[in-house]
Amino acid sequence: MSALFKSAVNTTVKEMRLHFCQTSAESKSIKDFVIKNYKNLKAVNPSLPILVRECEGVQPKLWVRYDKGVEESVSLAGLDEKAIITTMEKMTK
């Protein structure tokens, strides 16, 4: 199991947002990831806001907000579950 599901993310991370389309093929893996892993991710990080935003036609992205309002995003288009986890781990260290 990934470290992402074993310990809380870095305390400088203030919010994590997942944006994706409900129906597009390139968002399917992130949608499946959320359905499968949200509960475990939230259990390890109970005080971290993890927001799921579905919107038709939007490209799948991970947004992370850090201290002092600094935000970064990365595309999740076409990534499989393992690559999504790796990306999340990099963004939340």
mmCIF file of N, CA, C and O in Angstrom:
data_model
loop_
_atom_site.group_PDB
_atom_site.id
_atom_site.type_symbol
_atom_site.label_atom_id
_atom_site.label_comp_id
_atom_site.label_asym_id
_atom_site.label_seq_id
_atom_site.Cartn_x
_atom_site.Cartn_y
_atom_site.Cartn_z
ATOM 1 N N MET A 1 0.851 -1.186 0.000
ATOM 2 C CA MET A 1 0.000 0.000 0.000
ATOM 3 C C MET A 1 0.891 1.242 0.000
ATOM 4 O O MET A 1 1.930 1.279 0.623
ATOM 5 N N SER A 2 0.460 2.241 -0.653
ATOM 6 C CA SER A 2 1.199 3.492 -0.787
ATOM 7 C C SER A 2 1.331 4.231 0.541
ATOM 8 O O SER A 2 0.466 4.147 1.406
ATOM 9 N N ALA A 3 2.417 4.984 0.658
ATOM 10 C CA ALA A 3 2.619 5.824 1.844
ATOM 11 C C ALA A 3 1.519 6.860 1.975
ATOM 12 O O ALA A 3 1.218 7.324 3.073
ATOM 13 N N LEU A 4 0.913 7.229 0.847
ATOM 14 C CA LEU A 4 -0.163 8.217 0.850
ATOM 15 C C LEU A 4 -1.317 7.779 1.752
ATOM 16 O O LEU A 4 -1.994 8.601 2.343
ATOM 17 N N PHE A 5 -1.518 6.465 1.888
ATOM 18 C CA PHE A 5 -2.626 5.944 2.686
ATOM 19 C C PHE A 5 -2.183 5.463 4.066
ATOM 20 O O PHE A 5 -2.982 4.948 4.826
ATOM 21 N N LYS A 6 -0.893 5.627 4.394
ATOM 22 C CA LYS A 6 -0.373 5.157 5.674
ATOM 23 C C LYS A 6 -0.136 6.278 6.674
ATOM 24 O O LYS A 6 -0.187 6.058 7.868
ATOM 25 N N SER A 7 0.179 7.468 6.185
ATOM 26 C CA SER A 7 0.465 8.576 7.093
ATOM 27 C C SER A 7 -0.103 9.866 6.520
ATOM 28 O O SER A 7 -0.314 9.987 5.312
ATOM 29 N N ALA A 8 -0.305 10.805 7.407
ATOM 30 C CA ALA A 8 -0.876 12.091 7.002
ATOM 31 C C ALA A 8 0.076 12.837 6.081
ATOM 32 O O ALA A 8 1.289 12.674 6.147
ATOM 33 N N VAL A 9 -0.489 13.652 5.213
ATOM 34 C CA VAL A 9 0.328 14.463 4.310
ATOM 35 C C VAL A 9 1.016 15.572 5.101
ATOM 36 O O VAL A 9 0.671 15.855 6.249
ATOM 37 N N ASN A 10 1.980 16.203 4.485
ATOM 38 C CA ASN A 10 2.747 17.294 5.092
ATOM 39 C C ASN A 10 1.800 18.361 5.637
ATOM 40 O O ASN A 10 0.792 18.693 5.021
ATOM 41 N N THR A 11 2.140 18.924 6.785
ATOM 42 C CA THR A 11 1.268 19.922 7.412
ATOM 43 C C THR A 11 1.216 21.239 6.649
ATOM 44 O O THR A 11 0.347 22.067 6.935
ATOM 45 N N THR A 12 2.113 21.460 5.696
ATOM 46 C CA THR A 12 2.034 22.679 4.887
ATOM 47 C C THR A 12 0.906 22.595 3.864
ATOM 48 O O THR A 12 0.514 23.598 3.300
ATOM 49 N N VAL A 13 0.392 21.388 3.631
ATOM 50 C CA VAL A 13 -0.735 21.204 2.709
ATOM 51 C C VAL A 13 -2.014 21.572 3.454
ATOM 52 O O VAL A 13 -2.331 21.006 4.496
ATOM 53 N N LYS A 14 -2.743 22.540 2.908
ATOM 54 C CA LYS A 14 -3.958 23.030 3.559
ATOM 55 C C LYS A 14 -5.235 22.538 2.893
ATOM 56 O O LYS A 14 -6.308 22.544 3.513
ATOM 57 N N GLU A 15 -5.136 22.117 1.624
ATOM 58 C CA GLU A 15 -6.322 21.668 0.899
ATOM 59 C C GLU A 15 -5.883 20.903 -0.340
ATOM 60 O O GLU A 15 -4.886 21.239 -0.968
ATOM 61 N N MET A 16 -6.648 19.881 -0.693
ATOM 62 C CA MET A 16 -6.421 19.135 -1.915
ATOM 63 C C MET A 16 -7.736 19.086 -2.685
ATOM 64 O O MET A 16 -8.786 18.799 -2.108
ATOM 65 N N ARG A 17 -7.674 19.427 -3.989
ATOM 66 C CA ARG A 17 -8.884 19.411 -4.821
ATOM 67 C C ARG A 17 -8.650 18.540 -6.051
ATOM 68 O O ARG A 17 -7.619 18.643 -6.714
ATOM 69 N N LEU A 18 -9.610 17.714 -6.348
ATOM 70 C CA LEU A 18 -9.580 16.872 -7.534
ATOM 71 C C LEU A 18 -10.676 17.344 -8.471
ATOM 72 O O LEU A 18 -11.851 17.337 -8.106
ATOM 73 N N HIS A 19 -10.298 17.769 -9.658
ATOM 74 C CA HIS A 19 -11.254 18.239 -10.668
ATOM 75 C C HIS A 19 -11.287 17.216 -11.797
ATOM 76 O O HIS A 19 -10.233 16.805 -12.285
ATOM 77 N N PHE A 20 -12.487 16.835 -12.220
ATOM 78 C CA PHE A 20 -12.606 15.914 -13.354
ATOM 79 C C PHE A 20 -14.014 15.938 -13.921
ATOM 80 O O PHE A 20 -14.948 16.429 -13.294
ATOM 81 N N CYS A 21 -14.127 15.404 -15.132
ATOM 82 C CA CYS A 21 -15.410 15.304 -15.824
ATOM 83 C C CYS A 21 -16.081 13.980 -15.451
ATOM 84 O O CYS A 21 -15.415 12.952 -15.370
ATOM 85 N N GLN A 22 -17.380 14.009 -15.266
ATOM 86 C CA GLN A 22 -18.118 12.800 -14.900
ATOM 87 C C GLN A 22 -18.165 11.783 -16.038
ATOM 88 O O GLN A 22 -18.311 10.592 -15.798
ATOM 89 N N THR A 23 -18.066 12.254 -17.283
ATOM 90 C CA THR A 23 -18.332 11.363 -18.411
ATOM 91 C C THR A 23 -17.158 11.134 -19.359
ATOM 92 O O THR A 23 -17.207 10.204 -20.155
ATOM 93 N N SER A 24 -16.101 11.942 -19.308
ATOM 94 C CA SER A 24 -15.030 11.807 -20.296
ATOM 95 C C SER A 24 -14.144 10.593 -20.028
ATOM 96 O O SER A 24 -13.930 10.195 -18.882
ATOM 97 N N ALA A 25 -13.615 10.019 -21.087
ATOM 98 C CA ALA A 25 -12.742 8.848 -20.985
ATOM 99 C C ALA A 25 -11.439 9.179 -20.267
ATOM 100 O O ALA A 25 -10.924 8.362 -19.501
ATOM 101 N N GLU A 26 -10.901 10.376 -20.489
ATOM 102 C CA GLU A 26 -9.625 10.698 -19.847
ATOM 103 C C GLU A 26 -9.768 10.977 -18.352
ATOM 104 O O GLU A 26 -8.782 10.997 -17.634
ATOM 105 N N SER A 27 -10.987 11.172 -17.878
ATOM 106 C CA SER A 27 -11.219 11.364 -16.440
ATOM 107 C C SER A 27 -11.630 10.071 -15.733
ATOM 108 O O SER A 27 -11.770 10.050 -14.515
ATOM 109 N N LYS A 28 -11.806 8.999 -16.496
ATOM 110 C CA LYS A 28 -12.297 7.750 -15.908
ATOM 111 C C LYS A 28 -11.401 7.231 -14.794
ATOM 112 O O LYS A 28 -11.877 6.825 -13.738
ATOM 113 N N SER A 29 -10.080 7.271 -14.989
ATOM 114 C CA SER A 29 -9.187 6.718 -13.971
ATOM 115 C C SER A 29 -9.228 7.529 -12.674
ATOM 116 O O SER A 29 -9.172 6.950 -11.587
ATOM 117 N N ILE A 30 -9.342 8.845 -12.758
ATOM 118 C CA ILE A 30 -9.409 9.649 -11.532
ATOM 119 C C ILE A 30 -10.757 9.446 -10.833
ATOM 120 O O ILE A 30 -10.833 9.373 -9.612
ATOM 121 N N LYS A 31 -11.805 9.299 -11.614
ATOM 122 C CA LYS A 31 -13.114 9.026 -11.016
ATOM 123 C C LYS A 31 -13.093 7.676 -10.290
ATOM 124 O O LYS A 31 -13.553 7.574 -9.153
ATOM 125 N N ASP A 32 -12.526 6.654 -10.936
ATOM 126 C CA ASP A 32 -12.404 5.340 -10.306
ATOM 127 C C ASP A 32 -11.518 5.407 -9.054
ATOM 128 O O ASP A 32 -11.804 4.771 -8.048
ATOM 129 N N PHE A 33 -10.448 6.209 -9.132
ATOM 130 C CA PHE A 33 -9.556 6.390 -7.986
ATOM 131 C C PHE A 33 -10.322 6.973 -6.799
ATOM 132 O O PHE A 33 -10.181 6.499 -5.669
ATOM 133 N N VAL A 34 -11.109 7.988 -7.043
ATOM 134 C CA VAL A 34 -11.876 8.628 -5.973
ATOM 135 C C VAL A 34 -12.865 7.635 -5.357
ATOM 136 O O VAL A 34 -12.959 7.523 -4.129
ATOM 137 N N ILE A 35 -13.569 6.907 -6.196
ATOM 138 C CA ILE A 35 -14.545 5.929 -5.695
ATOM 139 C C ILE A 35 -13.854 4.875 -4.830
ATOM 140 O O ILE A 35 -14.351 4.508 -3.766
ATOM 141 N N LYS A 36 -12.696 4.431 -5.255
ATOM 142 C CA LYS A 36 -11.983 3.356 -4.558
ATOM 143 C C LYS A 36 -11.208 3.836 -3.330
ATOM 144 O O LYS A 36 -11.132 3.111 -2.331
ATOM 145 N N ASN A 37 -10.624 5.039 -3.370
ATOM 146 C CA ASN A 37 -9.644 5.442 -2.360
ATOM 147 C C ASN A 37 -10.001 6.630 -1.473
ATOM 148 O O ASN A 37 -9.284 6.887 -0.504
ATOM 149 N N TYR A 38 -11.044 7.359 -1.777
ATOM 150 C CA TYR A 38 -11.354 8.565 -1.006
ATOM 151 C C TYR A 38 -11.497 8.270 0.482
ATOM 152 O O TYR A 38 -10.940 8.970 1.318
ATOM 153 N N LYS A 39 -12.228 7.256 0.814
ATOM 154 C CA LYS A 39 -12.505 6.939 2.216
ATOM 155 C C LYS A 39 -11.203 6.685 2.993
ATOM 156 O O LYS A 39 -11.023 7.209 4.095
ATOM 157 N N ASN A 40 -10.297 5.905 2.420
ATOM 158 C CA ASN A 40 -9.025 5.615 3.096
ATOM 159 C C ASN A 40 -8.156 6.864 3.200
ATOM 160 O O ASN A 40 -7.530 7.111 4.228
ATOM 161 N N LEU A 41 -8.097 7.646 2.134
ATOM 162 C CA LEU A 41 -7.301 8.869 2.136
ATOM 163 C C LEU A 41 -7.821 9.843 3.192
ATOM 164 O O LEU A 41 -7.046 10.447 3.927
ATOM 165 N N LYS A 42 -9.116 9.970 3.297
ATOM 166 C CA LYS A 42 -9.724 10.868 4.281
ATOM 167 C C LYS A 42 -9.526 10.341 5.702
ATOM 168 O O LYS A 42 -9.322 11.116 6.633
ATOM 169 N N ALA A 43 -9.541 9.030 5.886
ATOM 170 C CA ALA A 43 -9.343 8.440 7.211
ATOM 171 C C ALA A 43 -7.949 8.757 7.757
ATOM 172 O O ALA A 43 -7.782 8.996 8.955
ATOM 173 N N VAL A 44 -6.954 8.787 6.885
ATOM 174 C CA VAL A 44 -5.577 9.082 7.292
ATOM 175 C C VAL A 44 -5.380 10.584 7.484
ATOM 176 O O VAL A 44 -4.518 11.010 8.247
ATOM 177 N N ASN A 45 -6.187 11.399 6.805
ATOM 178 C CA ASN A 45 -6.070 12.858 6.851
ATOM 179 C C ASN A 45 -7.413 13.494 7.224
ATOM 180 O O ASN A 45 -7.995 14.240 6.433
ATOM 181 N N PRO A 46 -7.921 13.227 8.431
ATOM 182 C CA PRO A 46 -9.281 13.674 8.762
ATOM 183 C C PRO A 46 -9.472 15.184 8.787
ATOM 184 O O PRO A 46 -10.575 15.658 8.517
ATOM 185 N N SER A 47 -8.441 15.949 9.077
ATOM 186 C CA SER A 47 -8.617 17.400 9.143
ATOM 187 C C SER A 47 -8.261 18.116 7.836
ATOM 188 O O SER A 47 -8.449 19.324 7.731
ATOM 189 N N LEU A 48 -7.769 17.384 6.843
ATOM 190 C CA LEU A 48 -7.411 17.979 5.560
ATOM 191 C C LEU A 48 -8.635 18.028 4.649
ATOM 192 O O LEU A 48 -9.235 16.993 4.358
ATOM 193 N N PRO A 49 -9.012 19.214 4.176
ATOM 194 C CA PRO A 49 -10.100 19.273 3.200
ATOM 195 C C PRO A 49 -9.663 18.608 1.883
ATOM 196 O O PRO A 49 -8.673 19.021 1.287
ATOM 197 N N ILE A 50 -10.373 17.563 1.498
ATOM 198 C CA ILE A 50 -10.129 16.886 0.221
ATOM 199 C C ILE A 50 -11.410 17.060 -0.577
ATOM 200 O O ILE A 50 -12.421 16.423 -0.300
ATOM 201 N N LEU A 51 -11.371 17.964 -1.542
ATOM 202 C CA LEU A 51 -12.566 18.338 -2.286
ATOM 203 C C LEU A 51 -12.594 17.644 -3.639
ATOM 204 O O LEU A 51 -11.583 17.602 -4.344
ATOM 205 N N VAL A 52 -13.739 17.127 -3.997
ATOM 206 C CA VAL A 52 -13.946 16.468 -5.279
ATOM 207 C C VAL A 52 -14.890 17.346 -6.088
ATOM 208 O O VAL A 52 -16.010 17.621 -5.658
ATOM 209 N N ARG A 53 -14.418 17.808 -7.236
ATOM 210 C CA ARG A 53 -15.202 18.707 -8.079
ATOM 211 C C ARG A 53 -15.402 18.084 -9.445
ATOM 212 O O ARG A 53 -14.460 17.905 -10.198
ATOM 213 N N GLU A 54 -16.649 17.731 -9.745
ATOM 214 C CA GLU A 54 -16.985 17.174 -11.052
ATOM 215 C C GLU A 54 -17.649 18.262 -11.886
ATOM 216 O O GLU A 54 -18.546 18.957 -11.405
ATOM 217 N N CYS A 55 -17.204 18.396 -13.117
ATOM 218 C CA CYS A 55 -17.775 19.388 -14.015
ATOM 219 C C CYS A 55 -17.618 18.889 -15.439
ATOM 220 O O CYS A 55 -16.527 18.465 -15.843
ATOM 221 N N GLU A 56 -18.682 18.942 -16.195
ATOM 222 C CA GLU A 56 -18.643 18.442 -17.562
ATOM 223 C C GLU A 56 -17.604 19.182 -18.405
ATOM 224 O O GLU A 56 -17.537 20.413 -18.413
ATOM 225 N N GLY A 57 -16.775 18.403 -19.087
ATOM 226 C CA GLY A 57 -15.802 18.954 -20.011
ATOM 227 C C GLY A 57 -14.495 19.424 -19.403
ATOM 228 O O GLY A 57 -13.582 19.813 -20.120
ATOM 229 N N VAL A 58 -14.352 19.377 -18.080
ATOM 230 C CA VAL A 58 -13.121 19.851 -17.444
ATOM 231 C C VAL A 58 -12.030 18.779 -17.556
ATOM 232 O O VAL A 58 -12.307 17.582 -17.566
ATOM 233 N N GLN A 59 -10.792 19.224 -17.678
ATOM 234 C CA GLN A 59 -9.652 18.319 -17.726
ATOM 235 C C GLN A 59 -9.351 17.832 -16.303
ATOM 236 O O GLN A 59 -9.413 18.617 -15.364
ATOM 237 N N PRO A 60 -8.992 16.561 -16.128
ATOM 238 C CA PRO A 60 -8.689 16.067 -14.784
ATOM 239 C C PRO A 60 -7.411 16.693 -14.237
ATOM 240 O O PRO A 60 -6.373 16.680 -14.900
ATOM 241 N N LYS A 61 -7.522 17.277 -13.047
ATOM 242 C CA LYS A 61 -6.388 17.950 -12.419
ATOM 243 C C LYS A 61 -6.414 17.745 -10.916
ATOM 244 O O LYS A 61 -7.484 17.600 -10.315
ATOM 245 N N LEU A 62 -5.225 17.797 -10.345
ATOM 246 C CA LEU A 62 -5.060 17.836 -8.901
ATOM 247 C C LEU A 62 -4.575 19.227 -8.547
ATOM 248 O O LEU A 62 -3.586 19.709 -9.108
ATOM 249 N N TRP A 63 -5.271 19.878 -7.641
ATOM 250 C CA TRP A 63 -4.874 21.188 -7.115
ATOM 251 C C TRP A 63 -4.514 20.996 -5.652
ATOM 252 O O TRP A 63 -5.250 20.334 -4.914
ATOM 253 N N VAL A 64 -3.393 21.572 -5.242
ATOM 254 C CA VAL A 64 -2.991 21.523 -3.840
ATOM 255 C C VAL A 64 -2.732 22.952 -3.385
ATOM 256 O O VAL A 64 -2.030 23.709 -4.054
ATOM 257 N N ARG A 65 -3.348 23.309 -2.243
ATOM 258 C CA ARG A 65 -3.115 24.631 -1.655
ATOM 259 C C ARG A 65 -2.231 24.446 -0.430
ATOM 260 O O ARG A 65 -2.488 23.608 0.431
ATOM 261 N N TYR A 66 -1.168 25.247 -0.390
ATOM 262 C CA TYR A 66 -0.184 25.188 0.689
ATOM 263 C C TYR A 66 -0.339 26.405 1.599
ATOM 264 O O TYR A 66 -1.225 27.227 1.406
ATOM 265 N N ASP A 67 0.576 26.517 2.560
ATOM 266 C CA ASP A 67 0.608 27.691 3.437
ATOM 267 C C ASP A 67 0.595 28.981 2.628
ATOM 268 O O ASP A 67 1.104 29.026 1.508
ATOM 269 N N LYS A 68 0.043 30.015 3.216
ATOM 270 C CA LYS A 68 0.018 31.358 2.649
ATOM 271 C C LYS A 68 -0.703 31.423 1.301
ATOM 272 O O LYS A 68 -0.422 32.288 0.479
ATOM 273 N N GLY A 69 -1.624 30.504 1.041
ATOM 274 C CA GLY A 69 -2.447 30.554 -0.157
ATOM 275 C C GLY A 69 -1.774 30.149 -1.450
ATOM 276 O O GLY A 69 -2.352 30.297 -2.523
ATOM 277 N N VAL A 70 -0.564 29.631 -1.396
ATOM 278 C CA VAL A 70 0.139 29.199 -2.607
ATOM 279 C C VAL A 70 -0.545 27.943 -3.142
ATOM 280 O O VAL A 70 -0.793 26.992 -2.400
ATOM 281 N N GLU A 71 -0.875 27.947 -4.441
ATOM 282 C CA GLU A 71 -1.533 26.800 -5.064
ATOM 283 C C GLU A 71 -0.714 26.288 -6.233
ATOM 284 O O GLU A 71 -0.091 27.067 -6.953
ATOM 285 N N GLU A 72 -0.739 24.970 -6.409
ATOM 286 C CA GLU A 72 -0.115 24.324 -7.561
ATOM 287 C C GLU A 72 -1.108 23.318 -8.105
ATOM 288 O O GLU A 72 -1.916 22.752 -7.370
ATOM 289 N N SER A 73 -1.017 23.094 -9.412
ATOM 290 C CA SER A 73 -1.878 22.086 -10.024
ATOM 291 C C SER A 73 -1.061 21.240 -10.981
ATOM 292 O O SER A 73 -0.012 21.663 -11.473
ATOM 293 N N VAL A 74 -1.563 20.051 -11.228
ATOM 294 C CA VAL A 74 -0.934 19.143 -12.180
ATOM 295 C C VAL A 74 -2.046 18.358 -12.876
ATOM 296 O O VAL A 74 -3.059 18.013 -12.260
ATOM 297 N N SER A 75 -1.844 18.101 -14.151
ATOM 298 C CA SER A 75 -2.822 17.351 -14.925
ATOM 299 C C SER A 75 -2.791 15.879 -14.542
ATOM 300 O O SER A 75 -1.712 15.302 -14.325
ATOM 301 N N LEU A 76 -3.948 15.266 -14.468
ATOM 302 C CA LEU A 76 -4.071 13.835 -14.204
ATOM 303 C C LEU A 76 -4.618 13.101 -15.424
ATOM 304 O O LEU A 76 -4.965 11.930 -15.336
ATOM 305 N N ALA A 77 -4.668 13.785 -16.556
ATOM 306 C CA ALA A 77 -5.251 13.215 -17.776
ATOM 307 C C ALA A 77 -4.497 11.957 -18.201
ATOM 308 O O ALA A 77 -3.276 11.966 -18.348
ATOM 309 N N GLY A 78 -5.237 10.881 -18.352
ATOM 310 C CA GLY A 78 -4.684 9.640 -18.868
ATOM 311 C C GLY A 78 -3.832 8.846 -17.896
ATOM 312 O O GLY A 78 -3.262 7.823 -18.279
ATOM 313 N N LEU A 79 -3.723 9.287 -16.645
ATOM 314 C CA LEU A 79 -2.900 8.558 -15.683
ATOM 315 C C LEU A 79 -3.672 7.379 -15.095
ATOM 316 O O LEU A 79 -4.884 7.458 -14.888
ATOM 317 N N ASP A 80 -2.951 6.293 -14.811
ATOM 318 C CA ASP A 80 -3.576 5.167 -14.135
ATOM 319 C C ASP A 80 -3.506 5.387 -12.617
ATOM 320 O O ASP A 80 -2.943 6.375 -12.153
ATOM 321 N N GLU A 81 -4.076 4.475 -11.853
ATOM 322 C CA GLU A 81 -4.158 4.650 -10.401
ATOM 323 C C GLU A 81 -2.776 4.808 -9.772
ATOM 324 O O GLU A 81 -2.572 5.678 -8.921
ATOM 325 N N LYS A 82 -1.826 4.005 -10.179
ATOM 326 C CA LYS A 82 -0.480 4.083 -9.611
ATOM 327 C C LYS A 82 0.154 5.446 -9.884
ATOM 328 O O LYS A 82 0.768 6.047 -9.002
ATOM 329 N N ALA A 83 -0.004 5.956 -11.098
ATOM 330 C CA ALA A 83 0.550 7.267 -11.456
ATOM 331 C C ALA A 83 -0.168 8.392 -10.703
ATOM 332 O O ALA A 83 0.466 9.380 -10.330
ATOM 333 N N ILE A 84 -1.459 8.257 -10.472
ATOM 334 C CA ILE A 84 -2.206 9.254 -9.701
ATOM 335 C C ILE A 84 -1.668 9.301 -8.275
ATOM 336 O O ILE A 84 -1.412 10.382 -7.728
ATOM 337 N N ILE A 85 -1.444 8.147 -7.670
ATOM 338 C CA ILE A 85 -0.908 8.085 -6.307
ATOM 339 C C ILE A 85 0.483 8.711 -6.255
ATOM 340 O O ILE A 85 0.779 9.507 -5.359
ATOM 341 N N THR A 86 1.329 8.376 -7.216
ATOM 342 C CA THR A 86 2.679 8.939 -7.266
ATOM 343 C C THR A 86 2.628 10.453 -7.380
ATOM 344 O O THR A 86 3.361 11.177 -6.681
ATOM 345 N N THR A 87 1.751 10.962 -8.219
ATOM 346 C CA THR A 87 1.594 12.403 -8.391
ATOM 347 C C THR A 87 1.121 13.068 -7.104
ATOM 348 O O THR A 87 1.643 14.100 -6.697
ATOM 349 N N MET A 88 0.149 12.453 -6.445
ATOM 350 C CA MET A 88 -0.352 12.997 -5.183
ATOM 351 C C MET A 88 0.736 13.006 -4.121
ATOM 352 O O MET A 88 0.856 13.963 -3.364
ATOM 353 N N GLU A 89 1.521 11.947 -4.058
ATOM 354 C CA GLU A 89 2.606 11.886 -3.076
ATOM 355 C C GLU A 89 3.614 13.005 -3.307
ATOM 356 O O GLU A 89 4.060 13.656 -2.369
ATOM 357 N N LYS A 90 3.973 13.249 -4.565
ATOM 358 C CA LYS A 90 4.932 14.309 -4.898
ATOM 359 C C LYS A 90 4.385 15.679 -4.517
ATOM 360 O O LYS A 90 5.113 16.535 -4.012
ATOM 361 N N MET A 91 3.118 15.907 -4.779
ATOM 362 C CA MET A 91 2.502 17.219 -4.517
ATOM 363 C C MET A 91 2.262 17.476 -3.033
ATOM 364 O O MET A 91 2.107 18.625 -2.632
ATOM 365 N N THR A 92 2.198 16.430 -2.219
ATOM 366 C CA THR A 92 1.858 16.619 -0.811
ATOM 367 C C THR A 92 3.013 16.371 0.152
ATOM 368 O O THR A 92 2.804 16.281 1.360
ATOM 369 N N LYS A 93 4.221 16.261 -0.357
ATOM 370 C CA LYS A 93 5.390 16.058 0.521
ATOM 371 C C LYS A 93 5.790 17.346 1.173
ATOM 372 O O LYS A 93 5.667 18.394 0.680
#
